[in-house]
Coordinates of C-alpha atoms in Angstrom, one line a residue:
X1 CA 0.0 0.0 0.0
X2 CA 1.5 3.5 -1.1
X3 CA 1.2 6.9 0.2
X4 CA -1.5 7.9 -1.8
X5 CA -3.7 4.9 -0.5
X6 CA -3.6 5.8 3.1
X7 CA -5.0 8.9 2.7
X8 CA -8.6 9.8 2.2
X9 CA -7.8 13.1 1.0
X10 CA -5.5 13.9 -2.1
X11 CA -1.8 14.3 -0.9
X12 CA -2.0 18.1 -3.0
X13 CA -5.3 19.2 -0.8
X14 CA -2.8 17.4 2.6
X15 CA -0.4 19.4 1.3
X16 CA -1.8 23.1 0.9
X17 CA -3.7 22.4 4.4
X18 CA -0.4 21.2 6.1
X19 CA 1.3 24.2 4.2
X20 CA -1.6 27.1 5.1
X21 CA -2.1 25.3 8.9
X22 CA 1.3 24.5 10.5
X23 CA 4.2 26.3 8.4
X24 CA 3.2 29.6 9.4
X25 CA 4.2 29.0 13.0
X26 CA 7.9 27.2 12.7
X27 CA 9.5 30.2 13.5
X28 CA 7.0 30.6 16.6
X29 CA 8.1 26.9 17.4
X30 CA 11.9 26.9 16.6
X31 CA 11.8 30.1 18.9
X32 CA 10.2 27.9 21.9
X33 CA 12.9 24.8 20.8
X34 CA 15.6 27.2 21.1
X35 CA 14.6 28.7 24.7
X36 CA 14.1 24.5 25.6
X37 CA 17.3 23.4 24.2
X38 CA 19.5 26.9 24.4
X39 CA 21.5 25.3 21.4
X40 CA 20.9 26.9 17.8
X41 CA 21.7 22.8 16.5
X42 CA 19.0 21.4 18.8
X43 CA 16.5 23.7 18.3
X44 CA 16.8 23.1 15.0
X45 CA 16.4 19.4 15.2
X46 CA 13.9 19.7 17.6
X47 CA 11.5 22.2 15.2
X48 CA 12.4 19.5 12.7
X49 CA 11.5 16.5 14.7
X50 CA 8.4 18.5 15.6
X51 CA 7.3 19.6 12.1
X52 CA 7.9 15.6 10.7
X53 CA 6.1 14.7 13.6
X54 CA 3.1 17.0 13.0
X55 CA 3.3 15.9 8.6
X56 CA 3.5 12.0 10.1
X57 CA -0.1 12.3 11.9
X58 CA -1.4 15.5 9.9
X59 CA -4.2 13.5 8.6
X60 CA -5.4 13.4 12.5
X61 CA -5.4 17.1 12.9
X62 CA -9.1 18.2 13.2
X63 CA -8.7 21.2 10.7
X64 CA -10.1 24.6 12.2
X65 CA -9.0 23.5 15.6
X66 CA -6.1 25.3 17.2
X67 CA -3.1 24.3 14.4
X68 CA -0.7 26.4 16.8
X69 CA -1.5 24.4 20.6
X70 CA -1.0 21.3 18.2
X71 CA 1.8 21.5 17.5
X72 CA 3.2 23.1 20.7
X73 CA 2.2 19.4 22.1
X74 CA 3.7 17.7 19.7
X75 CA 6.8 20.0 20.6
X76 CA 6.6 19.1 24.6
X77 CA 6.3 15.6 23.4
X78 CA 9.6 15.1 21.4
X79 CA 11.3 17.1 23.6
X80 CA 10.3 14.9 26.7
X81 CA 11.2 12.4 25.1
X82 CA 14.6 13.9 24.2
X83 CA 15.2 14.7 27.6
X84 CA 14.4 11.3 28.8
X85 CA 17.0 10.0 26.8
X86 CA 19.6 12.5 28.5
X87 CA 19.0 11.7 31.9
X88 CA 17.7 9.6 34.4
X89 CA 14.8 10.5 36.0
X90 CA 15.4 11.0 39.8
X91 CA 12.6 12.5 42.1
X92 CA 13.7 12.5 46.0
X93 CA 15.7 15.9 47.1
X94 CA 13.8 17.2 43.7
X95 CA 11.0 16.6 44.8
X96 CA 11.2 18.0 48.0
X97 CA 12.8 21.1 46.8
X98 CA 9.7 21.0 44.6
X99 CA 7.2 21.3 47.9
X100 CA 9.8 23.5 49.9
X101 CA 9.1 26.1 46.5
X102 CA 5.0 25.7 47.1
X103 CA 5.4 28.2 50.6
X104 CA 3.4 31.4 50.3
X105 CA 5.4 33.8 47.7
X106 CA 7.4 36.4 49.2
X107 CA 7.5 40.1 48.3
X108 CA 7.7 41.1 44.5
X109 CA 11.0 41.1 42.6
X110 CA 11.8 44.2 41.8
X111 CA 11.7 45.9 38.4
X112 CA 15.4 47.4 38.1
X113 CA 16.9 44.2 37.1
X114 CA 18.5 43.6 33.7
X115 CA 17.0 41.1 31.0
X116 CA 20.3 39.4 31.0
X117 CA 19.9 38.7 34.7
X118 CA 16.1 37.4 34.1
X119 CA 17.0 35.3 31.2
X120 CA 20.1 33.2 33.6
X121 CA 17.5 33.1 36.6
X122 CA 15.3 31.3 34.0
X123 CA 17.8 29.2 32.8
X124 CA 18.4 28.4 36.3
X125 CA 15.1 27.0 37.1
X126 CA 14.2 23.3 36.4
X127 CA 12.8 22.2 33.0
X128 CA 9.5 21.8 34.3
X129 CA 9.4 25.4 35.5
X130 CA 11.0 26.6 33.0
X131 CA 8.4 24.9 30.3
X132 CA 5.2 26.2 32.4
X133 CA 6.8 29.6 32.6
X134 CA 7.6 29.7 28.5
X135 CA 4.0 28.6 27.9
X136 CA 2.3 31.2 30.2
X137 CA 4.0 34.2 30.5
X138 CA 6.2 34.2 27.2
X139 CA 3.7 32.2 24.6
X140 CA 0.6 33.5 26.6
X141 CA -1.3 29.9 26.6
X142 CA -4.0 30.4 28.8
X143 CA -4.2 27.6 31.5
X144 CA -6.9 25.8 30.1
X145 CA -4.7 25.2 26.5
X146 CA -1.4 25.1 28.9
X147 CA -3.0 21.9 30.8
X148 CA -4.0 20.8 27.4
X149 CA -1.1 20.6 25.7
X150 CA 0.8 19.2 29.0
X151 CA -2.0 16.7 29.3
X152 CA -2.1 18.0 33.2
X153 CA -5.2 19.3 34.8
X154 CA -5.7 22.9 35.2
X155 CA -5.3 23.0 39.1
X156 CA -1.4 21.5 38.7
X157 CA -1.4 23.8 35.5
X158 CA -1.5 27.0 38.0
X159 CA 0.1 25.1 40.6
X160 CA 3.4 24.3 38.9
X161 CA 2.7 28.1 38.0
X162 CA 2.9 29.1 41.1
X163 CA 6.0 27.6 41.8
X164 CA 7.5 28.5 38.7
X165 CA 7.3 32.2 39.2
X166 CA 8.1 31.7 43.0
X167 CA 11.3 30.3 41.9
X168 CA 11.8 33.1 39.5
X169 CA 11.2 35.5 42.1
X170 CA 13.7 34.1 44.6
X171 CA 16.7 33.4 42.4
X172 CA 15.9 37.4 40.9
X173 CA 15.9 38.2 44.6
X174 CA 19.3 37.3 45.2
X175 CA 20.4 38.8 41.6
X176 CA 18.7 42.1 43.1
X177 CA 20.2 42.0 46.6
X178 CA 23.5 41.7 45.5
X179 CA 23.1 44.8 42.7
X180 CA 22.1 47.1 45.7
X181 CA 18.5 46.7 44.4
X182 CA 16.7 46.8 47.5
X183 CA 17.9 49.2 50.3
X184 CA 17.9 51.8 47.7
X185 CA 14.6 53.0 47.7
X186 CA 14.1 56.8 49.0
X187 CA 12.6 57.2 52.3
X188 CA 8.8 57.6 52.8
X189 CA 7.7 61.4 54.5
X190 CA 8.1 60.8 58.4
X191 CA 10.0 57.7 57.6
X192 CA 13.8 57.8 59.2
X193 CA 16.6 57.0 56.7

């Protein structure tokens, strides 16, 4: 059986839907490999993976549905399983650094701190947080596609959140303590300096 038997649909039509659905968003999704992988080559392989992925089951896609939260699932996907190749998977002082991070958050981080400094606290954090922060904050998912595309429920969706940006907030803490951030804010009227 060929190609062209599979396939209820002619392999042109596949191919104009496939090229008017999905292609417009591989820069969108190289972009997110690249902040996963921090390696121009990976990313590179990893927007491939994803996009030969996506043409490999295309003919599953419901078209009109969300082309763009497809395919960012299929990109969690390869990449979990890319990273599950790397290392092994260990849970016990992870995980209770995990539950130590779920305490009520602290004070807001400043403002006065460079992007430089925000972009290595985020490549600080774990991949997990690091994945629920990329989705939320930077790709603007909101939690119902985020927990959809994670295949998580929305309550750990804004859970891990939570964490995630508490973790932010305490590694920018330290980055802002020791630039003199804090302490250098102007005394309030009938305040003593």
């Amino acid at each position: 059986m060929g190609f062209f038997k599979l396939r209820s649909t002619p392999p042109d039509r596949v191919r104009g839907d496939f090229d008017r659905e999905a292609w417009p968003h591989f820069r969108e999704i190289y972009r997110a490999a690249l902040r996963l992988t921090r390696r121009p080559a990976e990313a590179e392989d990893l927007a491939q993976e994803v996009f030969l992925q996506a043409w490999k089951s295309f003919d599953r896609f419901e078209r009109g549905t969300n082309c763009r939260a497809w395919l960012y699932r299929i990109l969690w996907n390869v990449d979990h399983q890319r990273m599950r190749k790397k290392r092994p998977v260990t849970l016990g002082a992870e995980a209770e650094a995990l539950l130590a991070e779920t305490l009520a958050a602290e004070e807001t981080t400043p403002t006065e701190i460079r992007d430089e400094e925000v972009a290595a606290a985020l490549e600080a954090l774990s991949e997990e947080h690091r994945r629920i922060l990329l989705l939320s904050d930077v790709e603007e998912f909101t939690y119902r596609e985020i927990a959809n595309l994670l295949k998580v429920p929305i309550g750990t969706v804004m859970s891990r959140l939570s964490r995630a940006r508490s973790a932010l907030r305490v590694k920018l803490r330290g980055t802002a303590a020791a630039a003199a951030v804090f302490g250098s804010r102007p005394a309030a009227q009938g305040e003593n300096p």
